[in-house]
């Protein structure tokens, strides 16, 4: 994320939605990257949310992209 001039702020997936909302608000998040399994934690976020649908399998387009990179 440094190439995007951004700071990564990992959030524990065991937190509740209100706790995650507080962290996002307090950190001043401008963009949220979230795995599709945890979208319920970022509902109502004021920052744009990008959902990652990575399966981890070799035939996954994201995994092929990483391999090619």
CSV table of C-alpha atoms in Angstrom, one decimal, residues 36 53-67:
chain,number,residue,atom,x,y,z
A,36,UNK,CA,-16.1,-11.2,1.1
A,53,UNK,CA,-13.4,-12.5,-3.6
A,54,UNK,CA,-10.2,-14.5,-3.4
A,55,UNK,CA,-10.7,-18.2,-3.0
A,56,UNK,CA,-7.1,-19.1,-2.6
A,57,UNK,CA,-7.3,-21.9,-5.3
A,58,UNK,CA,-4.9,-21.9,-8.1
A,59,UNK,CA,-7.6,-21.3,-10.7
A,60,UNK,CA,-8.8,-18.2,-9.0
A,61,UNK,CA,-8.2,-15.1,-11.2
A,62,UNK,CA,-6.6,-13.2,-8.3
A,63,UNK,CA,-4.1,-16.1,-7.6
A,64,UNK,CA,-3.3,-16.2,-11.4
A,65,UNK,CA,-2.7,-12.4,-11.2
A,66,UNK,CA,-0.3,-12.8,-8.3
A,67,UNK,CA,1.5,-15.6,-10.0
